[in-house]
Amino acid sequence: MAKLLTNIGCLVGVDEAGSGFKKGVQMRQLNQIEHAWLLIDGPYIAGFGPMQSLPATAASTEVVDVKGGWVFPAFCDPHTHLVFAASREGEFLDKLQGLTYEQIAARGGGILNSAARLQQMDEQELFEQSAWRLEQAAQQGIGAIEIKSGYGLTLADELKMLRVVRKLKAHSPVLVKATCLGLHAIPLEYKNNKAGYVKLVIDRLIPQVAIEGLADFVDVFCETNYFSVADMLAVMEAGEKHGLRAKLHVNQFNALGGVAAAAAHGALSVDHLEVMEEADFEALQASNTIPTVLPGCSFYLRIPYAPAREMIDRGLGVAIASDFNPGSSPSMNPELNLSLACIQQRLLPEEAVNAATINAAAAMDSLSEVGSIAIKKRANLAITRAMPSLAYLPYAFGERKVMRTMLNGAFI
Ligand code: NIG
Ligand code: FE
């Protein structure tokens, strides 16, 4: 059945030309129609315009007066670790008492802590917990999300995580993409044999994932004490054999040359980027790899924010993601991430909204389906209460402005 949204205070992210991904100064362009209507046919956007040109509709069309609320394309979150077995607030207390993320990991906390808990949990319980979190994401206005493995760290448990993601894809109205992050940390059993674990992931995990169609992307945590640029390139090559592009964790704590290597080999995105050197900027400027910044992680770990302002000023197209996970970013709140991107990374509101919608859709290869208000895209919408201006959205940090979410044409 068709739905007509009327009295929209402002329809944001209108994309008549289907122009897609925005770079540099284009990120300031965010097309808006004040006092608008939006027509939805089944799961898709079917039309929009100003209220003066409100079309006559069939009697069967359901008319929904949104009473001045603003309508945005639902947020896209192109980097999360939403499937996990347990929260880690014990480490939070350690952190408050002065330990760093690296010190906590060295004591057996961190990713290995999450892996130990996940290995003990059966698939059904993991699915139920994760489905609840995904429901929370949708309620906060998220309409598309990427979810990684990486807390399994054995063949069986990595596959278990990815099967949970597959069930989430089938079960949820949120558009879900799956990423195989086998190389997230060195498992204890391979403490003195990192090469053996890399071999397991390349020779057995990635081929099995491909056979079962369990992932859309591959990822590696390229970092001191985790995996090298050579390990990352080996995974990229293995992924490529199976048609899986790479989205990579690089430059969180150290610049190891991963950005240039990833960009040269056609990675879809490079994520984190808290530490950026001149060569990293130049490599991105010479490529189509999307820099994806994770302000929630910087906020929570108290580490530097990725220099997103400089990236945009140098002509790059930036995406924002939550990095939602129990160890370095225990929140997926998209409104808070928009505020952090503006307040801490000095993005303009238009740039931040583009980074969290159209560019975030590009960073999960979902541009044709989501990320803007365009005919035939999914009717995935985040609807706020009435707001005085666009700037109000990031300005009123911590206040909930998104009141309703529509996914595939249905309110959730
Ligand atoms: O993106 N940096 C590596 N991986 C995650 C953190 C995972 C964890 O601490 O559990 C991240 O921040
Ligand atoms: Fe991450």
Short mmCIF file of C-alpha atoms and ligand atoms in Angstrom, two decimals:
data_model
loop_
_atom_site.label_atom_id
_atom_site.label_comp_id
_atom_site.label_asym_id
_atom_site.label_seq_id
_atom_site.Cartn_x
_atom_site.Cartn_y
_atom_site.Cartn_z
CA MET A 1 0.00 0.00 0.00
CA ALA A 2 1.16 3.54 -0.70
CA LYS A 3 1.91 6.05 2.06
CA LEU A 4 2.07 9.80 1.77
CA LEU A 5 4.03 11.76 4.38
CA THR A 6 2.76 15.35 4.57
CA ASN A 7 3.79 18.52 6.41
CA ILE A 8 7.45 17.52 6.53
CA GLY A 9 9.29 20.47 8.14
CA CYS A 10 12.24 19.80 5.86
CA LEU A 11 13.05 16.86 3.60
CA VAL A 12 16.83 16.42 3.78
CA GLY A 13 19.23 14.59 1.48
CA VAL A 14 17.13 14.89 -1.66
CA ASP A 15 19.08 13.33 -4.50
CA GLU A 16 17.21 13.89 -7.77
CA ALA A 17 20.23 13.20 -9.94
CA GLY A 18 21.23 10.06 -8.06
CA SER A 19 24.57 11.81 -7.75
CA GLY A 20 25.91 9.61 -4.98
CA PHE A 21 29.16 9.81 -3.07
CA LYS A 22 30.32 13.34 -2.17
CA LYS A 23 33.92 14.55 -1.94
CA GLY A 24 35.60 17.70 -0.64
CA VAL A 25 33.48 20.84 -1.09
CA GLN A 26 30.59 18.71 -2.45
CA MET A 27 30.12 17.49 1.10
CA ARG A 28 28.63 20.91 1.94
CA GLN A 29 25.83 20.30 -0.54
CA LEU A 30 22.84 18.73 1.13
CA ASN A 31 19.70 19.28 -0.93
CA GLN A 32 16.63 20.09 1.12
CA ILE A 33 12.97 20.79 0.40
CA GLU A 34 11.25 22.87 3.06
CA HIS A 35 7.63 22.07 3.90
CA ALA A 36 7.54 18.93 1.81
CA TRP A 37 5.67 15.73 1.03
CA LEU A 38 7.08 12.28 0.35
CA LEU A 39 5.29 9.40 -1.37
CA ILE A 40 6.20 5.79 -0.62
CA ASP A 41 5.11 2.86 -2.73
CA GLY A 42 5.64 -0.48 -1.01
CA PRO A 43 9.24 -0.52 0.23
CA TYR A 44 10.45 2.28 -2.08
CA ILE A 45 10.47 6.06 -2.34
CA ALA A 46 8.12 6.98 -5.19
CA GLY A 47 8.01 10.80 -5.19
CA PHE A 48 8.54 14.02 -3.25
CA GLY A 49 8.07 17.74 -3.56
CA PRO A 50 6.93 20.92 -1.81
CA MET A 51 3.51 20.99 -0.10
CA GLN A 52 2.19 23.54 -2.66
CA SER A 53 2.44 20.75 -5.25
CA LEU A 54 0.89 18.02 -3.11
CA PRO A 55 -0.40 15.39 -5.57
CA ALA A 56 -3.89 13.93 -5.53
CA THR A 57 -3.63 10.36 -4.30
CA ALA A 58 -5.84 7.29 -4.42
CA ALA A 59 -8.25 6.80 -1.54
CA SER A 60 -6.27 3.73 -0.51
CA THR A 61 -3.12 5.82 0.14
CA GLU A 62 -2.39 6.17 3.84
CA VAL A 63 -1.69 9.82 4.66
CA VAL A 64 0.67 10.44 7.60
CA ASP A 65 0.97 14.03 8.83
CA VAL A 66 4.46 14.32 10.33
CA LYS A 67 3.59 17.74 11.83
CA GLY A 68 6.75 19.63 10.95
CA GLY A 69 9.15 16.79 11.73
CA TRP A 70 12.30 16.64 9.59
CA VAL A 71 12.78 13.63 7.35
CA PHE A 72 16.30 12.33 6.73
CA PRO A 73 17.52 9.31 4.82
CA ALA A 74 17.98 6.71 7.61
CA PHE A 75 21.57 6.72 8.86
CA CYS A 76 24.01 4.15 7.52
CA ASP A 77 26.59 2.71 9.89
CA PRO A 78 29.38 1.17 7.78
CA HIS A 79 31.62 -0.15 10.60
CA THR A 80 30.34 -2.08 13.63
CA HIS A 81 31.12 -5.13 15.72
CA LEU A 82 27.48 -5.55 16.78
CA VAL A 83 27.68 -9.31 17.35
CA PHE A 84 29.37 -9.91 20.72
CA ALA A 85 28.68 -12.03 23.76
CA ALA A 86 29.22 -9.66 26.69
CA SER A 87 29.79 -6.06 27.63
CA ARG A 88 33.21 -5.10 29.09
CA GLU A 89 32.50 -2.50 31.72
CA GLY A 90 35.14 -4.11 33.98
CA GLU A 91 37.69 -2.77 31.50
CA PHE A 92 35.89 0.56 31.60
CA LEU A 93 36.62 0.73 35.33
CA ASP A 94 40.28 -0.17 34.64
CA LYS A 95 40.35 2.63 32.09
CA LEU A 96 38.91 5.12 34.58
CA GLN A 97 41.74 4.18 36.89
CA GLY A 98 44.32 5.06 34.29
CA LEU A 99 45.00 1.99 32.14
CA THR A 100 45.14 2.51 28.37
CA TYR A 101 43.41 0.35 25.72
CA GLU A 102 46.79 -1.20 24.91
CA GLN A 103 47.59 -1.92 28.58
CA ILE A 104 44.17 -3.53 29.08
CA ALA A 105 44.73 -5.72 26.02
CA ALA A 106 48.20 -6.72 27.27
CA ARG A 107 46.58 -7.96 30.52
CA GLY A 108 44.34 -10.37 28.60
CA GLY A 109 41.46 -7.94 28.26
CA GLY A 110 40.37 -6.47 24.97
CA ILE A 111 39.50 -8.51 21.92
CA LEU A 112 40.73 -11.78 23.49
CA ASN A 113 38.39 -11.23 26.43
CA SER A 114 35.45 -10.83 24.03
CA ALA A 115 36.58 -13.91 22.08
CA ALA A 116 36.68 -16.09 25.20
CA ARG A 117 33.09 -15.11 26.02
CA LEU A 118 31.84 -15.51 22.49
CA GLN A 119 33.38 -18.96 22.09
CA GLN A 120 31.30 -20.15 25.07
CA MET A 121 27.99 -18.82 23.75
CA ASP A 122 25.80 -20.85 21.41
CA GLU A 123 24.62 -19.48 18.10
CA GLN A 124 20.99 -19.05 19.12
CA GLU A 125 21.76 -16.95 22.20
CA LEU A 126 24.27 -14.88 20.26
CA PHE A 127 21.62 -14.27 17.62
CA GLU A 128 19.00 -13.21 20.17
CA GLN A 129 21.34 -10.73 21.86
CA SER A 130 22.46 -9.33 18.52
CA ALA A 131 18.91 -9.07 17.16
CA TRP A 132 18.00 -6.97 20.20
CA ARG A 133 20.93 -4.63 19.52
CA LEU A 134 20.00 -4.34 15.87
CA GLU A 135 16.47 -3.40 16.91
CA GLN A 136 17.98 -0.63 19.09
CA ALA A 137 19.97 0.56 16.07
CA ALA A 138 16.82 0.78 13.97
CA GLN A 139 14.97 2.68 16.69
CA GLN A 140 17.75 5.27 16.70
CA GLY A 141 17.32 5.88 12.97
CA ILE A 142 19.84 3.44 11.48
CA GLY A 143 18.61 1.85 8.26
CA ALA A 144 21.76 0.08 7.03
CA ILE A 145 24.63 -1.42 8.98
CA GLU A 146 27.85 -3.33 8.42
CA ILE A 147 28.66 -6.02 10.99
CA LYS A 148 32.03 -7.74 11.43
CA SER A 149 33.16 -11.06 12.77
CA GLY A 150 36.44 -11.00 14.71
CA TYR A 151 35.47 -12.15 18.19
CA GLY A 152 35.49 -15.83 17.17
CA LEU A 153 39.19 -16.25 16.42
CA THR A 154 38.75 -19.96 15.66
CA LEU A 155 37.45 -21.36 12.39
CA ALA A 156 34.24 -22.59 14.01
CA ASP A 157 33.57 -19.45 16.01
CA GLU A 158 34.27 -17.02 13.18
CA LEU A 159 31.81 -19.01 11.06
CA LYS A 160 29.34 -18.99 13.96
CA MET A 161 29.51 -15.18 14.12
CA LEU A 162 28.98 -14.84 10.39
CA ARG A 163 26.04 -17.24 10.46
CA VAL A 164 24.51 -15.03 13.14
CA VAL A 165 24.98 -12.05 10.81
CA ARG A 166 23.34 -14.01 8.00
CA LYS A 167 20.33 -14.67 10.24
CA LEU A 168 20.20 -10.97 11.13
CA LYS A 169 20.12 -10.15 7.41
CA ALA A 170 17.14 -12.43 6.93
CA HIS A 171 15.33 -11.41 10.11
CA SER A 172 15.73 -7.61 10.23
CA PRO A 173 14.33 -4.83 8.05
CA VAL A 174 17.71 -3.08 8.42
CA LEU A 175 19.99 -3.55 5.39
CA VAL A 176 22.89 -5.64 6.77
CA LYS A 177 26.32 -6.25 5.22
CA ALA A 178 28.75 -8.80 6.68
CA THR A 179 32.52 -8.54 7.00
CA CYS A 180 34.93 -11.37 7.77
CA LEU A 181 37.47 -9.97 10.25
CA GLY A 182 39.42 -13.16 10.94
CA LEU A 183 42.61 -11.19 11.62
CA HIS A 184 41.31 -9.11 14.53
CA ALA A 185 43.74 -10.36 17.21
CA ILE A 186 46.24 -13.18 17.59
CA PRO A 187 44.49 -16.01 19.48
CA LEU A 188 46.29 -17.31 22.59
CA GLU A 189 46.89 -20.72 20.96
CA TYR A 190 48.85 -18.93 18.21
CA LYS A 191 50.70 -16.55 20.51
CA ASN A 192 54.06 -17.72 19.17
CA ASN A 193 52.80 -18.65 15.70
CA LYS A 194 51.07 -15.66 14.17
CA ALA A 195 51.91 -16.95 10.68
CA GLY A 196 49.99 -20.14 11.45
CA TYR A 197 46.87 -18.17 12.31
CA VAL A 198 47.18 -15.96 9.22
CA LYS A 199 47.47 -19.15 7.16
CA LEU A 200 44.34 -20.61 8.78
CA VAL A 201 42.36 -17.49 7.93
CA ILE A 202 43.62 -17.32 4.35
CA ASP A 203 43.60 -21.02 3.47
CA ARG A 204 40.51 -22.15 5.34
CA LEU A 205 38.33 -19.39 6.81
CA ILE A 206 38.02 -17.07 3.81
CA PRO A 207 37.38 -19.90 1.29
CA GLN A 208 34.74 -21.44 3.58
CA VAL A 209 33.10 -18.04 4.10
CA ALA A 210 33.01 -17.62 0.33
CA ILE A 211 31.52 -21.10 -0.27
CA GLU A 212 28.73 -20.40 2.22
CA GLY A 213 28.25 -16.81 0.99
CA LEU A 214 28.71 -15.56 4.54
CA ALA A 215 30.46 -12.24 3.90
CA ASP A 216 30.40 -9.22 1.65
CA PHE A 217 33.82 -7.89 2.70
CA VAL A 218 37.07 -8.82 4.40
CA ASP A 219 38.87 -6.80 7.09
CA VAL A 220 42.14 -6.89 9.08
CA PHE A 221 43.23 -5.01 12.20
CA CYS A 222 46.53 -3.64 10.84
CA GLU A 223 48.35 -2.43 13.96
CA THR A 224 51.46 -2.93 16.09
CA ASN A 225 51.05 -6.12 18.17
CA TYR A 226 48.21 -7.24 15.87
CA PHE A 227 48.71 -7.69 12.10
CA SER A 228 51.21 -6.26 9.62
CA VAL A 229 50.72 -4.57 6.27
CA ALA A 230 51.91 -7.82 4.65
CA ASP A 231 49.23 -9.79 6.55
CA MET A 232 46.66 -7.25 5.43
CA LEU A 233 47.70 -7.53 1.79
CA ALA A 234 47.55 -11.32 1.96
CA VAL A 235 43.95 -11.14 3.22
CA MET A 236 43.05 -8.57 0.56
CA GLU A 237 44.40 -10.92 -2.09
CA ALA A 238 42.50 -13.90 -0.67
CA GLY A 239 39.33 -11.81 -0.52
CA GLU A 240 39.76 -10.60 -4.06
CA LYS A 241 39.92 -14.20 -5.33
CA HIS A 242 36.40 -14.65 -3.98
CA GLY A 243 35.04 -11.25 -5.00
CA LEU A 244 35.22 -9.81 -1.48
CA ARG A 245 36.48 -6.23 -1.26
CA ALA A 246 38.32 -4.95 1.79
CA LYS A 247 37.31 -2.57 4.55
CA LEU A 248 40.27 -2.20 6.87
CA HIS A 249 41.24 -1.14 10.38
CA VAL A 250 44.31 1.05 9.88
CA ASN A 251 46.16 3.88 11.66
CA GLN A 252 44.30 3.67 14.98
CA PHE A 253 47.45 3.95 17.09
CA ASN A 254 50.32 3.76 14.58
CA ALA A 255 50.82 4.66 10.92
CA LEU A 256 52.39 1.50 9.46
CA GLY A 257 51.86 2.27 5.78
CA GLY A 258 48.56 0.40 5.68
CA VAL A 259 46.62 3.30 4.19
CA ALA A 260 48.79 3.55 1.07
CA ALA A 261 48.87 -0.23 0.62
CA ALA A 262 45.10 -0.52 1.05
CA ALA A 263 44.40 2.35 -1.34
CA ALA A 264 46.80 1.03 -3.97
CA HIS A 265 45.04 -2.35 -3.86
CA GLY A 266 41.54 -0.93 -4.23
CA ALA A 267 40.16 -1.22 -0.68
CA LEU A 268 36.60 0.05 -0.41
CA SER A 269 37.35 1.86 2.85
CA VAL A 270 40.07 2.50 5.40
CA ASP A 271 38.69 3.01 8.87
CA HIS A 272 39.93 4.66 12.14
CA LEU A 273 42.73 6.94 10.80
CA GLU A 274 43.29 8.66 14.15
CA VAL A 275 47.01 8.87 13.25
CA MET A 276 47.57 10.30 9.77
CA GLU A 277 50.86 11.15 8.08
CA GLU A 278 51.38 13.16 4.92
CA ALA A 279 51.86 9.99 2.83
CA ASP A 280 48.50 8.66 4.07
CA PHE A 281 46.65 11.79 2.91
CA GLU A 282 48.39 11.68 -0.45
CA ALA A 283 47.58 8.01 -0.97
CA LEU A 284 43.90 8.66 -0.31
CA GLN A 285 43.85 11.71 -2.56
CA ALA A 286 45.14 9.50 -5.38
CA SER A 287 42.50 6.77 -4.88
CA ASN A 288 38.78 6.09 -4.49
CA THR A 289 39.20 4.41 -1.10
CA ILE A 290 36.81 5.97 1.41
CA PRO A 291 38.25 7.26 4.70
CA THR A 292 35.82 6.27 7.44
CA VAL A 293 36.15 8.00 10.79
CA LEU A 294 34.90 6.68 14.12
CA PRO A 295 34.39 9.59 16.52
CA GLY A 296 32.70 7.47 19.20
CA CYS A 297 35.87 5.39 19.55
CA SER A 298 38.04 8.49 20.00
CA PHE A 299 35.60 9.88 22.56
CA TYR A 300 35.46 6.65 24.57
CA LEU A 301 39.18 5.76 24.43
CA ARG A 302 40.26 9.39 24.83
CA ILE A 303 42.53 9.09 21.79
CA PRO A 304 42.95 11.73 19.06
CA TYR A 305 40.08 12.19 16.60
CA ALA A 306 40.76 11.38 12.96
CA PRO A 307 41.54 14.66 11.10
CA ALA A 308 38.29 14.61 9.14
CA ARG A 309 38.33 18.40 8.62
CA GLU A 310 41.69 18.24 6.90
CA MET A 311 40.57 15.22 4.85
CA ILE A 312 37.60 17.15 3.46
CA ASP A 313 39.67 20.30 2.93
CA ARG A 314 42.05 18.16 0.88
CA GLY A 315 39.21 17.01 -1.35
CA LEU A 316 38.41 13.64 0.22
CA GLY A 317 34.94 12.21 0.81
CA VAL A 318 34.61 11.13 4.42
CA ALA A 319 32.18 8.62 5.96
CA ILE A 320 31.26 8.34 9.65
CA ALA A 321 30.61 5.08 11.49
CA SER A 322 30.02 4.16 15.13
CA ASP A 323 32.57 1.31 15.49
CA PHE A 324 29.97 -0.03 17.94
CA ASN A 325 31.73 -2.72 20.04
CA PRO A 326 32.10 -3.60 23.74
CA GLY A 327 35.74 -2.50 24.07
CA SER A 328 36.38 0.75 22.26
CA SER A 329 32.97 2.22 21.41
CA PRO A 330 30.04 0.87 23.44
CA SER A 331 27.50 3.17 21.75
CA MET A 332 26.03 3.19 18.28
CA ASN A 333 24.00 6.38 18.77
CA PRO A 334 24.03 8.08 15.36
CA GLU A 335 22.88 11.45 16.68
CA LEU A 336 25.74 11.51 19.19
CA ASN A 337 28.24 10.57 16.48
CA LEU A 338 27.00 13.45 14.33
CA SER A 339 27.52 15.82 17.24
CA LEU A 340 31.03 14.48 17.89
CA ALA A 341 31.91 14.83 14.21
CA CYS A 342 30.86 18.49 14.28
CA ILE A 343 32.08 19.46 17.73
CA GLN A 344 35.34 17.49 17.87
CA GLN A 345 36.19 17.07 14.19
CA ARG A 346 34.82 20.44 13.04
CA LEU A 347 32.55 19.16 10.29
CA LEU A 348 29.68 21.41 9.24
CA PRO A 349 26.22 19.94 9.85
CA GLU A 350 25.71 19.34 6.10
CA GLU A 351 29.07 17.55 5.88
CA ALA A 352 28.32 15.39 8.90
CA VAL A 353 24.89 14.38 7.57
CA ASN A 354 26.42 13.47 4.18
CA ALA A 355 29.15 11.51 5.98
CA ALA A 356 26.54 9.53 7.93
CA THR A 357 24.14 8.92 5.03
CA ILE A 358 25.25 8.99 1.39
CA ASN A 359 28.99 8.55 2.02
CA ALA A 360 28.34 5.93 4.69
CA ALA A 361 26.17 4.05 2.17
CA ALA A 362 29.07 4.18 -0.30
CA ALA A 363 31.42 2.82 2.37
CA MET A 364 29.25 -0.31 2.59
CA ASP A 365 28.66 -0.53 -1.15
CA SER A 366 24.95 0.16 -0.78
CA LEU A 367 24.60 3.42 -2.72
CA SER A 368 22.00 2.05 -5.10
CA GLU A 369 19.66 1.12 -2.24
CA VAL A 370 20.08 3.61 0.62
CA GLY A 371 21.75 6.84 1.77
CA SER A 372 19.59 9.52 0.15
CA ILE A 373 16.04 10.51 -0.73
CA ALA A 374 15.86 9.24 -4.29
CA ILE A 375 13.15 7.56 -6.35
CA LYS A 376 13.40 3.74 -6.18
CA LYS A 377 15.74 3.75 -3.19
CA ARG A 378 14.45 1.99 -0.11
CA ALA A 379 12.05 4.10 1.95
CA ASN A 380 14.43 4.06 4.93
CA LEU A 381 13.85 7.24 6.88
CA ALA A 382 14.79 8.85 10.19
CA ILE A 383 12.07 11.28 11.25
CA THR A 384 12.74 13.91 13.90
CA ARG A 385 10.36 16.05 15.88
CA ALA A 386 10.05 19.61 14.55
CA MET A 387 13.47 21.34 14.63
CA PRO A 388 14.36 25.01 14.10
CA SER A 389 17.24 24.26 11.70
CA LEU A 390 19.60 21.59 10.41
CA ALA A 391 22.33 22.78 12.77
CA TYR A 392 20.04 21.97 15.71
CA LEU A 393 20.58 18.26 15.04
CA PRO A 394 24.31 18.13 15.98
CA TYR A 395 24.07 21.19 18.25
CA ALA A 396 21.67 19.72 20.82
CA PHE A 397 24.02 16.84 21.63
CA GLY A 398 22.62 14.12 23.81
CA GLU A 399 19.05 15.19 23.10
CA ARG A 400 16.95 12.73 21.17
CA LYS A 401 15.60 14.31 18.02
CA VAL A 402 14.87 11.20 15.91
CA MET A 403 11.46 9.98 17.07
CA ARG A 404 10.47 7.48 14.38
CA THR A 405 12.17 5.24 11.88
CA MET A 406 10.68 3.91 8.67
CA LEU A 407 12.36 0.89 7.05
CA ASN A 408 11.30 -0.46 3.66
CA GLY A 409 8.19 1.69 3.79
CA ALA A 410 6.99 0.50 7.21
CA PHE A 411 7.24 2.33 10.55
CA ILE A 412 9.06 0.25 13.14
O1 NIG B 1 37.61 -1.07 15.91
N1 NIG B 1 40.55 -1.76 16.84
C1 NIG B 1 40.18 -2.93 16.76
N2 NIG B 1 38.95 -3.39 16.91
C2 NIG B 1 37.89 -2.68 17.55
C3 NIG B 1 37.93 -2.82 19.01
C4 NIG B 1 37.55 -4.15 19.44
C5 NIG B 1 37.55 -4.37 20.90
O2 NIG B 1 38.22 -3.72 21.71
O3 NIG B 1 36.82 -5.30 21.24
C6 NIG B 1 37.86 -1.25 17.09
O4 NIG B 1 38.09 -0.31 17.84
FE FE B 2 36.34 -1.55 14.58
#
